[in-house]
Amino acid sequence: MKGKIHNRTVFEPEKATVLSIRELTNQEKLFELELDNGESLDHKPGQFIELYLPGYGEAPFSISSSPTKDGPFELCIRAVGRVTNALHRLDRGEKVGIRGPFGNGFPVESLKGQDLLFIGGGLGLAPLRSFINYVLSKKEDYGVTTVLYGCKNPLQRIFTSELERWKELKALDCIETVDRCPVDIDWEGEVGVITKLIPRVDLDPETSYAIVCGPPVMYKFVMQELDKKNLPDDHRFLSLERRMRCGIGECGHCQIGEYYVCRDGPVFNYADIKDEEEAI
Ligand SMILES: Cc1cc2nc3c(=O)[nH]c(=O)nc-3n(C[C@H](O)[C@H](O)[C@H](O)COP(=O)(O)OP(=O)(O)OC[C@H]3O[C@@H](n4cnc5c(N)ncnc54)[C@H](O)[C@@H]3O)c2cc1C
Ligand code: FES
């Protein structure tokens, strides 16, 4: 794969400016960025970019804002290591480099008219948020929409104000759970792992599609619950994460069986990858 994606090269980062930084939890910050060339990112929900920070290196991040939102785009970044901790120390106005968008994204067009069940765990809500807000801005194009979100405890919830807004909307059902809740924290939602919410969803296997993103441990148990609902394998889309380098299918770093996650994913149809040993 050579040359350009839109007007940007796949190898040369495009300069971008940090417009704002919002703390979501003590581990995650939401970065609003704008390309210095004035172009919009022109991404699909579920795609990712490679972000380059001079002096520290490059790392892939899902685009968390919907393409229906004009201008700047958003990344939700958890501080875990060298690049991400350095990003958390940035201030407004500082410059980074952006390559992409890369990957296939969610099949937003072919899912039109269908019922959607979003299942997000922890930071997995970041890419799902792009698709959920896309659906909300084109509500007439999609059927019944349900969002299930789970994280370890109430302090680790990301996009809290948006989750509260979604719960108020008639356009979708949003149910949250936490694995456990410390006694000194107020929490009126559910307690228990996210798979406990799935039996409560009224799901028509013919018209429903599940869109899943979360920590690796979650997928196997979510698939088991969806089996109990008789949801066909090809009605399940999973966004997977692997360590990456090039982001464009050249280095083999992100390989799962015959697939490169950066090029063939990160979104996979479960029917295609269920027999790949390392996929889930
Ligand atoms: C397609 C894709 C989308 C992603 N989207 C997001 C996102 O929206 N927000 C976000 O915060 N992160 C996201 N990540 C993960 C992010 O890329 C890593 O956290 C980042 O590369 C870590 O870089 P670092 O230099 O800070 O950490 P390092 O110093 O390189 O590593 C710190 C620790 O994290 C582990 N680690 C690093 N990368 C990964 C990984 N990909 N999977 C598992 N463990 C890893 C290392 O083994 C090490 O233990 C995504 C990754 C991929 C592949
Ligand atoms: S990161 Fe190089 S092939 Fe996927």
Coordinates of C-alpha atoms and ligand atoms in Angstrom, one line a residue:
M1 CA 0.0 0.0 0.0
K2 CA 1.7 3.1 -1.2
G3 CA 0.9 6.8 -1.7
K4 CA -1.8 8.8 -0.2
I5 CA -4.9 8.3 1.9
H6 CA -7.2 11.3 1.0
N7 CA -4.6 14.1 0.6
R8 CA -2.3 12.8 3.3
T9 CA 0.6 10.4 2.9
V10 CA 0.6 7.1 4.8
F11 CA 4.2 7.5 5.8
E12 CA 4.6 11.2 6.6
P13 CA 2.7 12.5 9.6
E14 CA 0.6 15.5 9.0
K15 CA 1.0 18.3 11.6
A16 CA -1.9 18.7 14.0
T17 CA -2.6 21.1 17.0
V18 CA -4.0 20.1 20.3
L19 CA -7.1 22.3 20.8
S20 CA -8.2 21.1 24.2
I21 CA -7.5 18.4 26.7
R22 CA -10.2 17.1 29.2
E23 CA -9.5 14.7 32.0
L24 CA -12.0 11.9 31.9
T25 CA -10.6 9.7 34.7
N26 CA -7.2 9.6 36.5
Q27 CA -5.9 7.4 33.6
E28 CA -7.7 8.7 30.5
K29 CA -7.8 12.1 28.8
L30 CA -9.8 13.3 25.9
F31 CA -7.7 15.2 23.3
E32 CA -9.4 17.4 20.7
L33 CA -7.1 17.9 17.7
E34 CA -7.2 19.7 14.4
L35 CA -5.1 19.1 11.3
D36 CA -3.0 22.2 10.5
N37 CA -3.8 21.9 6.8
G38 CA -7.4 22.7 7.6
E39 CA -8.7 19.4 6.2
S40 CA -11.1 17.2 8.2
L41 CA -9.9 13.7 9.1
D42 CA -12.6 12.2 6.9
H43 CA -12.7 8.9 8.9
K44 CA -15.2 6.1 9.4
P45 CA -16.3 5.1 12.9
G46 CA -13.9 2.3 14.1
Q47 CA -10.9 3.6 12.2
F48 CA -7.7 4.6 14.0
I49 CA -4.8 7.0 13.4
E50 CA -1.1 6.8 14.2
L51 CA -0.1 9.7 16.4
Y52 CA 3.5 10.8 16.4
L53 CA 5.0 12.7 19.3
P54 CA 8.5 14.1 18.5
G55 CA 11.1 12.7 20.9
Y56 CA 8.8 9.9 22.1
G57 CA 7.5 7.9 19.1
E58 CA 4.3 6.8 17.6
A59 CA 1.2 4.9 18.8
P60 CA -2.2 4.0 17.3
F61 CA -5.4 5.4 18.8
S62 CA -9.0 4.9 17.8
I63 CA -10.9 8.0 16.6
S64 CA -13.5 8.6 19.2
S65 CA -15.5 11.4 17.6
S66 CA -18.1 10.8 15.0
P67 CA -17.3 11.8 11.4
T68 CA -20.7 13.7 11.5
K69 CA -19.0 16.2 13.8
D70 CA -17.3 18.8 11.6
G71 CA -13.7 20.0 12.0
P72 CA -11.7 18.8 15.0
F73 CA -11.5 15.1 16.0
E74 CA -11.1 13.5 19.4
L75 CA -8.9 10.7 20.8
C76 CA -9.4 9.2 24.3
I77 CA -6.0 8.2 25.5
R78 CA -5.1 6.1 28.5
A79 CA -1.6 6.7 30.0
V80 CA 0.2 3.4 30.1
G81 CA 3.7 3.9 28.9
R82 CA 6.3 6.1 27.1
V83 CA 4.2 7.8 24.4
T84 CA 0.9 8.0 26.2
N85 CA 2.4 9.4 29.5
A86 CA 4.2 12.1 27.4
L87 CA 0.9 12.9 25.7
H88 CA -0.8 13.3 29.1
R89 CA 1.8 16.0 29.9
L90 CA 1.0 18.1 26.7
D91 CA -0.7 21.4 26.9
R92 CA -3.2 23.1 24.6
G93 CA -1.6 24.5 21.5
E94 CA 1.2 21.9 21.3
K95 CA 1.9 20.0 18.0
V96 CA 1.7 16.3 17.2
G97 CA 1.9 14.3 13.9
I98 CA -1.0 12.3 12.5
R99 CA -1.0 9.5 9.9
G100 CA -4.2 7.9 8.7
P101 CA -7.0 7.3 9.2
F102 CA -6.2 3.6 8.9
G103 CA -8.1 0.3 9.1
N104 CA -11.5 -0.7 7.8
G105 CA -13.9 0.7 10.5
F106 CA -17.4 -0.5 11.2
P107 CA -19.7 -1.3 8.3
V108 CA -21.9 1.7 8.9
E109 CA -23.5 1.5 5.4
S110 CA -24.4 -2.2 5.4
L111 CA -25.8 -2.0 8.9
K112 CA -28.4 0.6 7.9
G113 CA -31.9 -0.5 8.8
Q114 CA -30.7 -3.0 11.4
D115 CA -31.0 -3.1 15.1
L116 CA -27.7 -2.4 16.8
L117 CA -26.4 -3.8 20.2
F118 CA -23.2 -2.0 21.3
I119 CA -21.2 -3.8 23.9
G120 CA -18.3 -1.8 25.3
G121 CA -15.9 -2.6 28.1
G122 CA -13.6 0.0 29.7
L123 CA -11.7 1.9 27.1
G124 CA -13.5 0.0 24.4
L125 CA -16.2 2.7 24.6
A126 CA -13.8 5.1 22.8
P127 CA -14.2 3.6 19.2
L128 CA -17.9 2.7 19.9
R129 CA -18.6 6.3 20.9
S130 CA -17.8 7.3 17.3
F131 CA -20.3 4.9 15.9
I132 CA -23.0 5.6 18.6
N133 CA -22.9 9.3 17.9
Y134 CA -22.9 8.6 14.2
V135 CA -26.1 6.6 14.7
L136 CA -27.6 9.3 16.8
S137 CA -27.1 11.9 14.1
K138 CA -28.7 9.5 11.5
K139 CA -31.3 7.9 13.7
E140 CA -33.8 7.3 10.9
D141 CA -31.3 5.1 9.2
Y142 CA -31.0 2.6 12.0
G143 CA -33.4 0.4 14.0
V144 CA -33.5 -0.3 17.8
T145 CA -30.2 0.8 19.3
T146 CA -28.9 -0.5 22.7
V147 CA -25.7 0.4 24.4
L148 CA -24.3 -1.8 27.2
Y149 CA -21.2 -0.4 29.0
G150 CA -19.2 -2.0 31.7
C151 CA -16.0 -1.1 33.6
K152 CA -14.2 -2.1 36.7
N153 CA -15.6 0.5 39.1
P154 CA -17.5 3.9 38.8
L155 CA -14.3 5.9 38.9
Q156 CA -13.1 4.3 35.7
R157 CA -16.2 5.2 33.6
I158 CA -15.2 7.3 30.6
F159 CA -17.6 9.8 28.8
T160 CA -19.8 10.0 31.9
S161 CA -21.8 13.0 30.9
E162 CA -22.5 11.5 27.5
L163 CA -23.6 8.2 29.1
E164 CA -26.0 10.1 31.3
R165 CA -27.3 12.0 28.2
W166 CA -27.8 8.7 26.3
K167 CA -29.8 7.3 29.2
E168 CA -32.2 10.3 28.8
L169 CA -32.7 9.8 25.1
K170 CA -35.6 7.9 23.6
A171 CA -33.5 7.1 20.5
L172 CA -31.5 4.4 22.4
D173 CA -31.4 2.2 25.5
C174 CA -28.2 2.6 27.6
I175 CA -27.4 0.3 30.5
E176 CA -24.3 0.5 32.6
T177 CA -22.7 -1.8 35.0
V178 CA -19.5 -1.9 37.1
D179 CA -17.7 -5.1 38.2
R180 CA -17.6 -3.8 41.8
C181 CA -18.3 -0.6 43.7
P182 CA -16.3 0.5 46.7
V183 CA -18.6 1.3 49.7
D184 CA -17.6 5.0 49.8
I185 CA -18.7 5.7 46.2
D186 CA -22.3 6.6 45.2
W187 CA -23.4 4.3 42.4
E188 CA -27.0 3.7 41.3
G189 CA -26.3 1.5 38.3
E190 CA -25.9 -2.2 38.1
V191 CA -23.1 -4.2 39.7
G192 CA -21.7 -7.2 38.0
V193 CA -19.8 -8.1 34.8
I194 CA -21.1 -6.8 31.5
T195 CA -22.2 -10.3 30.3
K196 CA -24.9 -10.2 32.9
L197 CA -26.7 -7.4 31.0
I198 CA -27.0 -9.4 27.7
P199 CA -29.8 -11.8 28.8
R200 CA -31.9 -8.7 29.5
V201 CA -31.8 -7.4 26.0
D202 CA -34.7 -8.2 23.7
L203 CA -32.9 -9.2 20.6
D204 CA -34.2 -10.4 17.3
P205 CA -31.4 -12.6 15.8
E206 CA -32.7 -11.9 12.2
T207 CA -32.4 -8.1 12.4
S208 CA -29.8 -7.5 15.2
Y209 CA -26.1 -6.9 15.0
A210 CA -23.7 -6.8 17.9
I211 CA -20.8 -4.4 17.9
V212 CA -18.2 -5.3 20.5
C213 CA -15.1 -3.6 21.8
G214 CA -13.4 -4.1 25.1
P215 CA -10.5 -5.8 27.0
P216 CA -9.4 -9.1 25.5
V217 CA -10.8 -11.2 28.4
M218 CA -14.3 -9.9 27.6
Y219 CA -14.8 -11.2 24.0
K220 CA -15.0 -15.0 24.8
F221 CA -17.7 -14.5 27.4
V222 CA -19.7 -12.0 25.4
M223 CA -19.7 -14.4 22.4
Q224 CA -21.0 -17.2 24.7
E225 CA -23.9 -14.9 25.8
L226 CA -24.7 -14.0 22.2
D227 CA -24.7 -17.7 21.3
K228 CA -27.5 -18.1 23.9
K229 CA -29.4 -15.4 22.1
N230 CA -28.9 -17.3 18.8
L231 CA -27.3 -14.3 17.2
P232 CA -25.6 -15.6 14.0
D233 CA -21.8 -15.4 14.0
D234 CA -21.8 -13.0 11.0
H235 CA -24.1 -10.6 12.9
R236 CA -21.2 -9.8 15.3
F237 CA -18.5 -7.2 14.7
L238 CA -15.5 -7.1 17.0
S239 CA -12.9 -4.4 17.1
L240 CA -9.6 -6.0 18.1
E241 CA -6.4 -4.5 19.4
R242 CA -2.8 -5.7 18.7
R243 CA 0.6 -4.1 19.1
M244 CA 1.3 -2.2 15.9
R245 CA 4.2 -0.6 14.1
C246 CA 3.6 0.5 10.5
G247 CA -0.2 0.7 10.7
I248 CA -0.5 -0.1 7.0
G249 CA 0.0 -3.8 6.5
E250 CA 3.8 -3.8 5.8
C251 CA 5.6 -5.0 8.9
G252 CA 3.6 -8.0 10.0
H253 CA 3.7 -6.9 13.7
C254 CA -0.1 -7.1 14.2
Q255 CA -0.7 -10.4 12.5
I256 CA -3.5 -12.8 13.5
G257 CA -3.4 -15.9 11.3
E258 CA -3.8 -14.7 7.8
Y259 CA -5.0 -11.2 8.8
Y260 CA -3.2 -8.0 9.6
V261 CA -5.2 -6.1 12.3
C262 CA -4.1 -2.7 11.0
R263 CA -5.1 -3.4 7.4
D264 CA -7.8 -6.1 7.5
G265 CA -9.2 -4.8 10.8
P266 CA -9.3 -3.5 13.5
V267 CA -13.0 -4.4 12.9
F268 CA -13.6 -8.1 12.1
N269 CA -16.7 -10.1 11.4
Y270 CA -16.7 -12.8 14.1
A271 CA -17.6 -15.5 11.4
D272 CA -14.2 -14.7 9.7
I273 CA -12.0 -14.9 12.8
K274 CA -13.7 -17.3 15.2
D275 CA -11.4 -20.2 14.2
E276 CA -8.2 -18.1 14.4
E277 CA -6.5 -19.3 17.6
E278 CA -5.0 -16.0 18.7
A279 CA -7.9 -13.8 17.7
I280 CA -9.9 -13.9 20.9
Ligands
LIG1 C1 -6.1 -0.2 16.6 C2 -5.7 0.3 18.0 C3 -6.5 1.3 18.6 C4 -6.2 1.8 19.9 N1 -6.9 2.7 20.4 C5 -6.6 3.3 21.6 C6 -7.4 4.3 22.2 O1 -8.4 4.8 21.6 N2 -7.0 4.8 23.4 C7 -5.9 4.3 24.0 O2 -5.5 4.8 25.1 N3 -5.1 3.3 23.5 C8 -5.5 2.8 22.3 N4 -4.7 1.8 21.8 C9 -3.5 1.3 22.6 C10 -2.4 2.2 22.4 O3 -1.9 2.2 21.1 C11 -1.2 1.8 23.4 O4 -1.7 2.0 24.7 C12 0.0 2.7 23.1 O5 0.6 2.2 21.9 C13 1.0 2.5 24.2 O6 2.1 3.3 23.9 P1 3.1 3.7 25.0 O7 4.4 4.1 24.4 O8 2.5 4.7 25.9 O9 3.3 2.4 25.9 P2 4.6 1.4 25.9 O10 5.6 2.1 26.7 O11 4.9 1.0 24.5 O12 4.0 0.2 26.7 C14 3.4 0.3 28.0 C15 2.7 -1.0 28.4 O13 1.5 -1.1 27.6 C16 1.6 -2.3 26.8 N5 1.0 -2.1 25.5 C17 1.4 -1.1 24.6 N6 0.6 -1.2 23.5 C18 -0.3 -2.2 23.7 C19 -1.4 -2.7 23.0 N7 -1.7 -2.2 21.7 N8 -2.0 -3.7 23.5 C20 -1.7 -4.2 24.7 N9 -0.7 -3.8 25.5 C21 0.0 -2.8 25.0 C22 3.1 -2.7 26.8 O14 3.3 -4.1 26.6 C23 3.6 -2.2 28.1 O15 3.3 -3.1 29.1 C24 -5.0 1.3 20.5 C25 -4.2 0.3 19.9 C26 -4.6 -0.2 18.7 C27 -3.7 -1.2 18.1
FES2 S1 1.3 -2.8 12.1 FE1 2.6 -3.3 10.5 S2 1.4 -4.9 9.5 FE2 0.0 -4.1 11.0

